[in-house]
Amino acid sequence: MRLMMLWPWPVTLAVTVLLGALCVAGWRRSKDTATLLRRGLMVAAVAALGLTPASQISAEERVSNADLFFVVDLTGSMAAEDYNGTEQRLDGVKADMRDIIDANPGARYSVIAFSSTATEQLPLTTDSRAALAWLETARRESTNFSEGSSLARPAPVLEDALTRAAENNPQNVRIVLVFSDGEDTADSDAEDSADYGAMAGLVDDGFVFGYGTEAGGRMLSSSWGTEDRGRYIQDPETGTDAISRIDEDNLRALADQLGLDYVHRDAPGGAGELVAEIPVDLLAADGREDSGRLNPILWPIGLVLLGLVGWELWHLTPQIAALRRAR
């Protein structure tokens, strides 16, 4: 049994003391012990409502206490056609994310996407359909609006999401999954100072997944979220098709900062199993508070209070009738 505190405890204390004082004052005038008992019980019921006793739903009754944070690269280079032969890197990301969601039912899912900007596009939710719907509609950025790639760009958004999750559900296990080719082509280095190591304490486990090859691949141009079939992004220096190559050094450095493993992905399959093998129960047993979910128990108190109010009205009925006759 735990207390959820419907009101801040000073408010509950003040209300209880005030009502209790009124009860004692009324008893001193009437010397009616039954009235004192009845009203005292009413005060106790109000105080109990303020304290809000609750039963705890144990971890065994919850499906999962894993929070999965998907950090997804949607920059133009994710269109490079060097995944699983000639498929786009983003196709590999989507296949792996679907696999992970299917292999980890009951978890909570959050999606942070980055291109020229970084945003939390799906706050933590247990609705796997919402995560899958995001996958269906996710598109890489338009070529004309690209401002280059930077792995540091999503860092502040990820840190904010992890901090909120740690505050709201400290008992949950936070798993970060990064999907990127690691390419860094941003013109400005202002955001490169972002330090993922500062948030490592908020991360329990996860992986950095890398996509692409050293040989690289061409990238289809994109306008307003629609690919320009037959048109490839051009290298402004040579006038030929630009080639994007995976930067595994960047990806490994990111993994090291977060304390995660780096995994190169070149074909679909297996990503879900990797994440499913993370020992969530073991990580959750590291001494953190397992608060689970609290279920407030208010209806019994409400019934008691309702009965006491009825008793009070029955007791007051003769007095009210006498007062009317006197008027």
mmCIF file of C-alpha atoms in Angstrom:
data_model
loop_
_atom_site.group_PDB
_atom_site.id
_atom_site.type_symbol
_atom_site.label_atom_id
_atom_site.label_comp_id
_atom_site.label_asym_id
_atom_site.label_seq_id
_atom_site.Cartn_x
_atom_site.Cartn_y
_atom_site.Cartn_z
ATOM 1 C CA MET A 1 0.000 0.000 0.000
ATOM 2 C CA ARG A 2 1.328 3.444 -0.947
ATOM 3 C CA LEU A 3 0.093 7.031 -0.814
ATOM 4 C CA MET A 4 -0.391 9.023 -4.027
ATOM 5 C CA MET A 5 -1.293 12.340 -2.287
ATOM 6 C CA LEU A 6 -4.318 13.823 -4.056
ATOM 7 C CA TRP A 7 -3.319 17.186 -2.600
ATOM 8 C CA PRO A 8 0.093 18.389 -1.347
ATOM 9 C CA TRP A 9 0.538 17.126 2.217
ATOM 10 C CA PRO A 10 0.478 20.644 3.782
ATOM 11 C CA VAL A 11 -2.986 21.189 2.251
ATOM 12 C CA THR A 12 -4.238 17.842 3.570
ATOM 13 C CA LEU A 13 -2.835 18.624 7.021
ATOM 14 C CA ALA A 14 -4.347 22.116 7.106
ATOM 15 C CA VAL A 15 -7.797 20.900 6.013
ATOM 16 C CA THR A 16 -7.723 18.074 8.577
ATOM 17 C CA VAL A 17 -6.719 20.371 11.436
ATOM 18 C CA LEU A 18 -9.360 22.968 10.498
ATOM 19 C CA LEU A 19 -12.194 20.437 10.249
ATOM 20 C CA GLY A 20 -11.048 18.736 13.428
ATOM 21 C CA ALA A 21 -11.125 22.054 15.306
ATOM 22 C CA LEU A 22 -14.662 22.715 14.092
ATOM 23 C CA CYS A 23 -15.724 19.267 15.321
ATOM 24 C CA VAL A 24 -14.303 19.883 18.793
ATOM 25 C CA ALA A 25 -15.903 23.340 18.961
ATOM 26 C CA GLY A 26 -19.307 21.857 18.085
ATOM 27 C CA TRP A 27 -18.917 19.128 20.700
ATOM 28 C CA ARG A 28 -18.094 21.671 23.404
ATOM 29 C CA ARG A 29 -21.401 23.393 22.710
ATOM 30 C CA SER A 30 -23.580 20.281 22.443
ATOM 31 C CA LYS A 31 -21.648 17.709 24.504
ATOM 32 C CA ASP A 32 -23.064 15.104 22.067
ATOM 33 C CA THR A 33 -20.534 12.278 21.878
ATOM 34 C CA ALA A 34 -22.260 10.598 18.921
ATOM 35 C CA THR A 35 -22.022 13.824 16.892
ATOM 36 C CA LEU A 36 -18.339 14.168 17.759
ATOM 37 C CA LEU A 37 -17.704 10.563 16.678
ATOM 38 C CA ARG A 38 -19.632 10.960 13.423
ATOM 39 C CA ARG A 39 -17.985 14.209 12.417
ATOM 40 C CA GLY A 40 -14.591 12.955 13.507
ATOM 41 C CA LEU A 41 -15.002 10.003 11.163
ATOM 42 C CA MET A 42 -15.977 12.412 8.374
ATOM 43 C CA VAL A 43 -12.786 14.394 8.961
ATOM 44 C CA ALA A 44 -10.767 11.170 8.890
ATOM 45 C CA ALA A 45 -12.398 10.177 5.575
ATOM 46 C CA VAL A 46 -11.565 13.562 4.021
ATOM 47 C CA ALA A 47 -7.969 13.194 5.226
ATOM 48 C CA ALA A 48 -7.819 9.691 3.737
ATOM 49 C CA LEU A 49 -9.024 11.058 0.385
ATOM 50 C CA GLY A 50 -6.247 13.630 0.501
ATOM 51 C CA LEU A 51 -3.615 10.998 1.248
ATOM 52 C CA THR A 52 -5.080 8.771 -1.514
ATOM 53 C CA PRO A 53 -4.020 5.223 -0.610
ATOM 54 C CA ALA A 54 -3.126 3.139 -3.661
ATOM 55 C CA SER A 55 -2.245 -0.432 -4.418
ATOM 56 C CA GLN A 56 0.900 -1.142 -6.407
ATOM 57 C CA ILE A 57 0.693 -3.227 -9.565
ATOM 58 C CA SER A 58 3.815 -5.346 -9.499
ATOM 59 C CA ALA A 59 6.378 -5.565 -12.268
ATOM 60 C CA GLU A 60 5.154 -9.056 -13.119
ATOM 61 C CA GLU A 61 1.768 -7.592 -14.038
ATOM 62 C CA ARG A 62 3.296 -5.079 -16.423
ATOM 63 C CA VAL A 63 4.131 -6.257 -19.913
ATOM 64 C CA SER A 64 7.515 -4.539 -20.079
ATOM 65 C CA ASN A 65 9.421 -1.765 -18.382
ATOM 66 C CA ALA A 66 11.664 -1.025 -21.374
ATOM 67 C CA ASP A 67 11.676 2.459 -22.910
ATOM 68 C CA LEU A 68 13.036 2.322 -26.484
ATOM 69 C CA PHE A 69 14.360 5.585 -27.929
ATOM 70 C CA PHE A 70 14.775 5.403 -31.715
ATOM 71 C CA VAL A 71 17.135 8.117 -32.991
ATOM 72 C CA VAL A 72 16.712 8.126 -36.768
ATOM 73 C CA ASP A 73 18.847 9.832 -39.415
ATOM 74 C CA LEU A 74 16.624 11.297 -42.167
ATOM 75 C CA THR A 75 19.313 13.289 -43.966
ATOM 76 C CA GLY A 76 19.771 13.007 -47.723
ATOM 77 C CA SER A 77 22.651 10.552 -47.412
ATOM 78 C CA MET A 78 20.241 7.924 -46.059
ATOM 79 C CA ALA A 79 19.004 7.593 -49.654
ATOM 80 C CA ALA A 80 22.375 6.180 -50.762
ATOM 81 C CA GLU A 81 21.800 2.922 -52.607
ATOM 82 C CA ASP A 82 24.356 0.691 -50.918
ATOM 83 C CA TYR A 83 22.300 -1.297 -48.413
ATOM 84 C CA ASN A 84 21.620 -4.982 -49.072
ATOM 85 C CA GLY A 85 22.912 -4.541 -52.609
ATOM 86 C CA THR A 86 21.277 -1.503 -54.161
ATOM 87 C CA GLU A 87 18.550 -0.661 -51.648
ATOM 88 C CA GLN A 88 18.454 2.653 -49.840
ATOM 89 C CA ARG A 89 19.910 2.921 -46.358
ATOM 90 C CA LEU A 90 16.606 4.264 -45.028
ATOM 91 C CA ASP A 91 14.910 1.076 -46.224
ATOM 92 C CA GLY A 92 17.282 -0.850 -43.971
ATOM 93 C CA VAL A 93 16.504 1.436 -41.026
ATOM 94 C CA LYS A 94 12.767 0.899 -41.465
ATOM 95 C CA ALA A 95 13.173 -2.873 -41.752
ATOM 96 C CA ASP A 96 15.249 -2.975 -38.562
ATOM 97 C CA MET A 97 12.850 -0.755 -36.634
ATOM 98 C CA ARG A 98 9.890 -2.935 -37.605
ATOM 99 C CA ASP A 99 11.855 -6.002 -36.531
ATOM 100 C CA ILE A 100 12.705 -4.418 -33.176
ATOM 101 C CA ILE A 101 9.109 -3.353 -32.493
ATOM 102 C CA ASP A 102 7.802 -6.829 -33.388
ATOM 103 C CA ALA A 103 10.405 -8.541 -31.196
ATOM 104 C CA ASN A 104 9.804 -6.256 -28.205
ATOM 105 C CA PRO A 105 6.032 -6.067 -27.645
ATOM 106 C CA GLY A 106 4.754 -4.164 -24.652
ATOM 107 C CA ALA A 107 7.687 -1.755 -24.540
ATOM 108 C CA ARG A 108 7.290 2.009 -24.813
ATOM 109 C CA TYR A 109 8.537 3.630 -28.013
ATOM 110 C CA SER A 110 9.843 7.114 -28.768
ATOM 111 C CA VAL A 111 11.100 8.412 -32.114
ATOM 112 C CA ILE A 112 13.576 11.271 -32.472
ATOM 113 C CA ALA A 113 14.331 12.132 -36.098
ATOM 114 C CA PHE A 114 17.040 14.449 -37.339
ATOM 115 C CA SER A 115 18.013 16.024 -40.639
ATOM 116 C CA SER A 116 18.525 19.799 -40.858
ATOM 117 C CA THR A 117 16.787 19.936 -37.475
ATOM 118 C CA ALA A 118 16.060 17.398 -34.745
ATOM 119 C CA THR A 119 12.631 16.817 -33.215
ATOM 120 C CA GLU A 120 10.891 14.291 -31.009
ATOM 121 C CA GLN A 121 8.315 13.085 -33.509
ATOM 122 C CA LEU A 122 6.762 10.434 -31.266
ATOM 123 C CA PRO A 123 6.816 10.852 -27.476
ATOM 124 C CA LEU A 124 7.045 7.672 -25.411
ATOM 125 C CA THR A 125 3.990 5.492 -26.028
ATOM 126 C CA THR A 126 3.003 1.864 -25.589
ATOM 127 C CA ASP A 127 1.078 2.047 -28.866
ATOM 128 C CA SER A 128 3.226 0.065 -31.294
ATOM 129 C CA ARG A 129 0.780 0.988 -34.059
ATOM 130 C CA ALA A 130 1.758 4.642 -33.662
ATOM 131 C CA ALA A 131 5.435 3.743 -34.080
ATOM 132 C CA LEU A 132 4.681 1.613 -37.142
ATOM 133 C CA ALA A 133 2.510 4.395 -38.599
ATOM 134 C CA TRP A 134 5.448 6.789 -38.219
ATOM 135 C CA LEU A 135 7.589 4.349 -40.176
ATOM 136 C CA GLU A 136 5.066 4.299 -43.009
ATOM 137 C CA THR A 137 5.094 8.073 -43.363
ATOM 138 C CA ALA A 138 8.761 8.832 -42.566
ATOM 139 C CA ARG A 139 10.588 10.509 -45.445
ATOM 140 C CA ARG A 140 14.088 11.885 -45.705
ATOM 141 C CA GLU A 141 14.557 15.613 -46.026
ATOM 142 C CA SER A 142 14.130 17.446 -49.314
ATOM 143 C CA THR A 143 17.423 17.944 -51.131
ATOM 144 C CA ASN A 144 16.824 21.667 -51.674
ATOM 145 C CA PHE A 145 16.493 22.316 -47.940
ATOM 146 C CA SER A 146 19.357 20.172 -46.727
ATOM 147 C CA GLU A 147 21.867 21.801 -44.395
ATOM 148 C CA GLY A 148 24.183 18.828 -44.171
ATOM 149 C CA SER A 149 24.472 15.936 -41.737
ATOM 150 C CA SER A 150 25.627 16.074 -38.136
ATOM 151 C CA LEU A 151 25.440 13.294 -35.576
ATOM 152 C CA ALA A 152 25.553 15.929 -32.842
ATOM 153 C CA ARG A 153 22.278 17.501 -33.965
ATOM 154 C CA PRO A 154 19.835 15.236 -32.066
ATOM 155 C CA ALA A 155 21.849 15.261 -28.825
ATOM 156 C CA PRO A 156 19.879 17.998 -26.964
ATOM 157 C CA VAL A 157 16.525 16.488 -27.958
ATOM 158 C CA LEU A 158 17.601 13.015 -26.875
ATOM 159 C CA GLU A 159 18.945 14.270 -23.555
ATOM 160 C CA ASP A 160 15.690 16.103 -22.849
ATOM 161 C CA ALA A 161 13.621 12.991 -23.672
ATOM 162 C CA LEU A 162 15.820 10.768 -21.490
ATOM 163 C CA THR A 163 15.681 13.211 -18.596
ATOM 164 C CA ARG A 164 11.885 13.377 -18.691
ATOM 165 C CA ALA A 165 11.642 9.604 -18.877
ATOM 166 C CA ALA A 166 13.988 9.202 -15.904
ATOM 167 C CA GLU A 167 11.944 11.667 -13.848
ATOM 168 C CA ASN A 168 8.539 10.248 -14.760
ATOM 169 C CA ASN A 169 9.403 6.541 -14.693
ATOM 170 C CA PRO A 170 12.699 6.058 -12.826
ATOM 171 C CA GLN A 171 12.061 2.305 -12.548
ATOM 172 C CA ASN A 172 12.051 1.802 -16.334
ATOM 173 C CA VAL A 173 15.049 0.712 -18.394
ATOM 174 C CA ARG A 174 16.073 3.273 -21.016
ATOM 175 C CA ILE A 175 17.381 1.779 -24.265
ATOM 176 C CA VAL A 176 18.802 4.071 -26.955
ATOM 177 C CA LEU A 177 18.923 2.878 -30.569
ATOM 178 C CA VAL A 178 20.659 5.109 -33.119
ATOM 179 C CA PHE A 179 20.210 4.538 -36.876
ATOM 180 C CA SER A 180 22.612 6.478 -39.112
ATOM 181 C CA ASP A 181 25.413 6.340 -41.656
ATOM 182 C CA GLY A 182 27.573 8.596 -39.480
ATOM 183 C CA GLU A 183 28.309 10.996 -42.327
ATOM 184 C CA ASP A 184 29.102 14.529 -41.181
ATOM 185 C CA THR A 185 28.694 17.194 -43.855
ATOM 186 C CA ALA A 186 27.304 20.125 -41.851
ATOM 187 C CA ASP A 187 28.782 23.489 -42.810
ATOM 188 C CA SER A 188 28.758 24.771 -39.242
ATOM 189 C CA ASP A 189 30.651 23.077 -36.442
ATOM 190 C CA ALA A 190 28.703 24.908 -33.706
ATOM 191 C CA GLU A 191 26.634 21.827 -32.867
ATOM 192 C CA ASP A 192 29.584 19.448 -32.974
ATOM 193 C CA SER A 193 30.356 20.320 -29.359
ATOM 194 C CA ALA A 194 27.335 18.287 -28.204
ATOM 195 C CA ASP A 195 28.558 15.687 -25.727
ATOM 196 C CA TYR A 196 26.629 12.428 -25.671
ATOM 197 C CA GLY A 197 28.818 11.308 -22.789
ATOM 198 C CA ALA A 198 26.990 13.761 -20.511
ATOM 199 C CA MET A 199 23.794 11.724 -20.882
ATOM 200 C CA ALA A 200 25.410 8.279 -20.608
ATOM 201 C CA GLY A 201 24.168 7.980 -17.029
ATOM 202 C CA LEU A 202 20.597 8.155 -18.316
ATOM 203 C CA VAL A 203 21.132 5.283 -20.760
ATOM 204 C CA ASP A 204 20.971 1.666 -19.593
ATOM 205 C CA ASP A 205 21.704 -0.117 -22.867
ATOM 206 C CA GLY A 206 21.203 0.010 -26.614
ATOM 207 C CA PHE A 207 23.002 -0.025 -29.945
ATOM 208 C CA VAL A 208 24.341 2.307 -32.596
ATOM 209 C CA PHE A 209 23.393 0.822 -35.977
ATOM 210 C CA GLY A 210 25.458 1.876 -38.994
ATOM 211 C CA TYR A 211 24.265 1.782 -42.618
ATOM 212 C CA GLY A 212 26.210 2.061 -45.853
ATOM 213 C CA THR A 213 29.525 0.907 -47.273
ATOM 214 C CA GLU A 214 33.011 2.304 -47.687
ATOM 215 C CA ALA A 215 32.535 2.254 -51.454
ATOM 216 C CA GLY A 216 29.414 4.337 -50.976
ATOM 217 C CA GLY A 217 26.387 4.856 -53.161
ATOM 218 C CA ARG A 218 24.506 7.457 -55.171
ATOM 219 C CA MET A 219 21.558 9.307 -53.649
ATOM 220 C CA LEU A 220 18.296 10.027 -55.417
ATOM 221 C CA SER A 221 17.257 13.657 -55.222
ATOM 222 C CA SER A 222 14.134 14.450 -53.196
ATOM 223 C CA SER A 223 11.654 17.312 -53.490
ATOM 224 C CA TRP A 224 8.997 17.922 -50.822
ATOM 225 C CA GLY A 225 9.339 14.377 -49.523
ATOM 226 C CA THR A 226 8.978 12.768 -52.953
ATOM 227 C CA GLU A 227 11.936 11.163 -54.697
ATOM 228 C CA ASP A 228 12.915 12.450 -58.123
ATOM 229 C CA ARG A 229 13.298 9.116 -59.886
ATOM 230 C CA GLY A 230 16.235 9.185 -62.280
ATOM 231 C CA ARG A 231 17.714 12.342 -60.742
ATOM 232 C CA TYR A 232 20.628 11.940 -58.374
ATOM 233 C CA ILE A 233 22.199 14.473 -56.056
ATOM 234 C CA GLN A 234 25.147 16.116 -57.792
ATOM 235 C CA ASP A 235 28.606 16.850 -56.467
ATOM 236 C CA PRO A 236 28.981 20.631 -56.976
ATOM 237 C CA GLU A 237 32.747 20.311 -57.406
ATOM 238 C CA THR A 238 32.765 17.655 -60.122
ATOM 239 C CA GLY A 239 29.275 17.963 -61.596
ATOM 240 C CA THR A 240 28.858 14.184 -61.355
ATOM 241 C CA ASP A 241 26.651 12.056 -59.127
ATOM 242 C CA ALA A 242 27.610 12.584 -55.478
ATOM 243 C CA ILE A 243 28.715 9.530 -53.511
ATOM 244 C CA SER A 244 27.917 9.078 -49.829
ATOM 245 C CA ARG A 245 30.084 6.770 -47.701
ATOM 246 C CA ILE A 246 29.513 5.424 -44.230
ATOM 247 C CA ASP A 247 31.653 6.999 -41.498
ATOM 248 C CA GLU A 248 32.125 4.216 -38.980
ATOM 249 C CA ASP A 249 34.648 6.217 -36.959
ATOM 250 C CA ASN A 250 31.910 8.741 -36.116
ATOM 251 C CA LEU A 251 29.465 5.983 -35.277
ATOM 252 C CA ARG A 252 31.919 4.160 -33.038
ATOM 253 C CA ALA A 253 32.800 7.402 -31.268
ATOM 254 C CA LEU A 254 29.117 8.031 -30.605
ATOM 255 C CA ALA A 255 28.678 4.489 -29.308
ATOM 256 C CA ASP A 256 31.674 4.910 -26.996
ATOM 257 C CA GLN A 257 30.269 8.146 -25.549
ATOM 258 C CA LEU A 258 26.946 6.496 -24.752
ATOM 259 C CA GLY A 259 28.547 3.259 -23.568
ATOM 260 C CA LEU A 260 26.813 1.229 -26.287
ATOM 261 C CA ASP A 261 27.853 -1.342 -28.881
ATOM 262 C CA TYR A 262 28.241 -0.426 -32.539
ATOM 263 C CA VAL A 263 26.739 -2.808 -35.128
ATOM 264 C CA HIS A 264 27.122 -2.480 -38.896
ATOM 265 C CA ARG A 265 23.916 -3.351 -40.731
ATOM 266 C CA ASP A 266 24.077 -4.483 -44.357
ATOM 267 C CA ALA A 267 21.000 -6.727 -44.650
ATOM 268 C CA PRO A 268 17.608 -7.095 -42.924
ATOM 269 C CA GLY A 269 17.057 -9.499 -40.042
ATOM 270 C CA GLY A 270 18.512 -9.930 -36.578
ATOM 271 C CA ALA A 271 18.105 -6.411 -35.181
ATOM 272 C CA GLY A 272 15.017 -7.361 -33.202
ATOM 273 C CA GLU A 273 16.788 -10.293 -31.595
ATOM 274 C CA LEU A 274 19.724 -8.106 -30.586
ATOM 275 C CA VAL A 275 17.461 -5.707 -28.716
ATOM 276 C CA ALA A 276 15.299 -8.495 -27.284
ATOM 277 C CA GLU A 277 18.426 -10.032 -25.752
ATOM 278 C CA ILE A 278 19.089 -6.920 -23.651
ATOM 279 C CA PRO A 279 18.623 -8.134 -20.033
ATOM 280 C CA VAL A 280 15.883 -5.671 -19.111
ATOM 281 C CA ASP A 281 14.903 -7.495 -15.899
ATOM 282 C CA LEU A 282 18.503 -7.632 -14.745
ATOM 283 C CA LEU A 283 19.047 -3.936 -15.471
ATOM 284 C CA ALA A 284 15.834 -3.060 -13.627
ATOM 285 C CA ALA A 285 17.089 -4.939 -10.570
ATOM 286 C CA ASP A 286 20.058 -2.626 -10.036
ATOM 287 C CA GLY A 287 18.536 -1.062 -6.930
ATOM 288 C CA ARG A 288 16.304 1.500 -8.623
ATOM 289 C CA GLU A 289 12.830 1.929 -7.191
ATOM 290 C CA ASP A 290 10.321 -0.342 -8.836
ATOM 291 C CA SER A 291 7.231 1.764 -8.405
ATOM 292 C CA GLY A 292 5.292 -0.032 -11.088
ATOM 293 C CA ARG A 293 1.858 1.458 -11.595
ATOM 294 C CA LEU A 294 -0.285 2.747 -8.753
ATOM 295 C CA ASN A 295 -4.024 2.116 -8.607
ATOM 296 C CA PRO A 296 -5.795 4.606 -6.269
ATOM 297 C CA ILE A 297 -8.288 3.108 -3.807
ATOM 298 C CA LEU A 298 -10.918 5.826 -3.388
ATOM 299 C CA TRP A 299 -14.298 4.167 -3.753
ATOM 300 C CA PRO A 300 -14.383 2.508 -0.284
ATOM 301 C CA ILE A 301 -13.514 5.844 1.335
ATOM 302 C CA GLY A 302 -16.139 7.562 -0.792
ATOM 303 C CA LEU A 303 -18.811 5.083 0.295
ATOM 304 C CA VAL A 304 -17.929 5.560 3.971
ATOM 305 C CA LEU A 305 -17.999 9.348 3.598
ATOM 306 C CA LEU A 306 -21.338 9.179 1.789
ATOM 307 C CA GLY A 307 -22.806 7.082 4.612
ATOM 308 C CA LEU A 308 -21.521 9.509 7.239
ATOM 309 C CA VAL A 309 -22.981 12.479 5.360
ATOM 310 C CA GLY A 310 -26.331 10.681 5.207
ATOM 311 C CA TRP A 311 -26.141 10.041 8.953
ATOM 312 C CA GLU A 312 -25.355 13.715 9.548
ATOM 313 C CA LEU A 313 -28.324 14.841 7.430
ATOM 314 C CA TRP A 314 -30.644 12.413 9.283
ATOM 315 C CA HIS A 315 -29.400 13.819 12.590
ATOM 316 C CA LEU A 316 -29.936 17.406 11.452
ATOM 317 C CA THR A 317 -33.439 16.826 10.042
ATOM 318 C CA PRO A 318 -35.328 17.438 13.339
ATOM 319 C CA GLN A 319 -33.283 20.582 14.004
ATOM 320 C CA ILE A 320 -33.994 21.934 10.507
ATOM 321 C CA ALA A 321 -37.730 21.189 10.922
ATOM 322 C CA ALA A 322 -37.777 22.952 14.327
ATOM 323 C CA LEU A 323 -36.014 25.960 12.840
ATOM 324 C CA ARG A 324 -38.635 26.209 10.072
ATOM 325 C CA ARG A 325 -41.462 26.024 12.582
ATOM 326 C CA ALA A 326 -39.865 28.755 14.665
ATOM 327 C CA ARG A 327 -39.671 31.027 11.610
#
